[in-house]
Amino acid sequence: MVLESGTLSVIPGREEEFEKAFEEAKAIIANSPGCLGVELRRMVETPNEYLLLVRWETIEDHTEGFRGSAAFEQWRALLHHFYEPKPVMAHSHYVSAEAGVAERA
């Protein structure tokens, strides 16, 4: 499994509009081959910034599959006009975590 992550800087004042567009866009990526899940988190200290986390079976599912698909064009049309600057995405592999630590919402 590969985790794609990045900080999305949304133009201040457009956060609510972005979140509504993301509700539509998340189904596009979630239904893409190899996508294992998608999560969006809003930063506490900088409320116009969001953390996007997407779990993929392989890096190629993202870089070649999704990025080369018509679905990506739909994703981009819904979301990319909200960003300033353009986000930088990165991919990571799991290494370690503390046992017994549960997520608290």
Coordinates of C-alpha atoms in Angstrom, one line a residue:
M1 CA 0.0 0.0 0.0
V2 CA 1.2 3.5 -0.8
L3 CA -0.1 6.6 0.9
E4 CA -0.3 9.8 -1.2
S5 CA -0.4 13.0 0.9
G6 CA -0.3 16.7 0.4
T7 CA -1.3 20.0 1.8
L8 CA -4.0 21.8 -0.1
S9 CA -3.9 25.6 0.3
V10 CA -7.4 26.9 -0.5
I11 CA -7.9 30.5 -1.4
P12 CA -9.0 32.1 1.8
G13 CA -12.8 32.6 2.0
R14 CA -13.5 29.7 -0.4
E15 CA -13.2 26.9 2.2
E16 CA -16.9 26.1 2.4
E17 CA -17.2 26.1 -1.4
F18 CA -14.2 23.8 -1.6
E19 CA -15.5 21.4 0.9
K20 CA -18.8 21.1 -1.0
A21 CA -16.9 20.4 -4.3
F22 CA -14.7 17.9 -2.5
E23 CA -17.9 15.9 -1.4
E24 CA -18.6 15.4 -5.1
A25 CA -15.0 14.8 -6.1
K26 CA -14.2 12.2 -3.5
A27 CA -16.4 9.7 -5.2
I28 CA -14.4 10.1 -8.4
I29 CA -11.1 9.2 -6.8
A30 CA -12.6 6.6 -4.5
N31 CA -14.0 4.7 -7.4
S32 CA -10.7 4.7 -9.3
P33 CA -8.9 1.4 -9.8
G34 CA -6.4 0.8 -7.0
C35 CA -7.8 3.4 -4.6
L36 CA -8.2 2.0 -1.1
G37 CA -9.6 5.1 0.5
V38 CA -9.5 8.9 0.6
E39 CA -9.5 11.3 3.5
L40 CA -9.5 15.1 3.8
R41 CA -8.6 16.9 7.1
R42 CA -8.8 20.6 7.8
M43 CA -5.8 22.1 9.6
V44 CA -6.5 23.7 13.0
E45 CA -3.8 26.4 12.9
T46 CA -4.4 27.4 9.3
P47 CA -8.1 26.8 8.4
N48 CA -7.6 27.4 4.7
E49 CA -5.2 24.5 4.5
Y50 CA -6.3 20.8 4.2
L51 CA -4.4 17.6 4.4
L52 CA -5.3 15.1 1.6
L53 CA -4.6 11.4 2.2
V54 CA -5.2 8.8 -0.4
R55 CA -4.4 5.2 0.0
W56 CA -3.4 3.3 -3.2
E57 CA -2.6 -0.3 -3.9
T58 CA 0.4 0.7 -5.9
I59 CA 2.0 4.0 -6.8
E60 CA 1.2 3.3 -10.5
D61 CA -2.5 3.2 -9.6
H62 CA -2.1 6.9 -8.9
T63 CA 0.6 8.1 -11.2
E64 CA -0.3 6.1 -14.3
G65 CA -3.9 5.0 -13.7
F66 CA -5.7 7.9 -12.0
R67 CA -3.5 10.7 -13.4
G68 CA -3.9 9.4 -16.9
S69 CA -7.7 9.0 -16.8
A70 CA -10.8 10.9 -17.6
A71 CA -11.7 10.7 -13.9
F72 CA -8.6 12.8 -13.1
E73 CA -9.8 15.5 -15.5
Q74 CA -13.2 15.6 -13.7
W75 CA -11.3 15.8 -10.3
R76 CA -9.2 18.6 -11.6
A77 CA -12.2 20.5 -13.0
L78 CA -14.0 20.3 -9.6
L79 CA -11.0 21.2 -7.3
H80 CA -7.9 22.7 -8.9
H81 CA -9.3 26.3 -9.2
F82 CA -9.5 26.5 -5.4
Y83 CA -5.7 26.1 -4.8
E84 CA -3.1 28.8 -4.4
P85 CA -0.4 27.7 -4.8
K86 CA -0.7 24.4 -6.6
P87 CA -0.3 21.5 -4.1
V88 CA 2.7 19.2 -4.0
M89 CA 1.8 15.6 -3.5
A90 CA 4.1 12.9 -2.1
H91 CA 4.0 9.1 -1.7
S92 CA 5.1 7.1 1.3
H93 CA 5.3 3.5 2.5
Y94 CA 4.4 2.4 6.0
V95 CA 7.4 2.0 8.4
S96 CA 6.1 2.0 12.0
A97 CA 3.5 3.2 14.5
E98 CA 3.1 2.9 18.2
A99 CA 1.0 -0.1 19.3
G100 CA -2.3 0.6 21.0
V101 CA -2.6 4.2 19.7
A102 CA -6.2 4.8 18.6
E103 CA -7.3 7.7 16.5
R104 CA -9.5 10.3 18.3
A105 CA -11.7 12.4 16.2

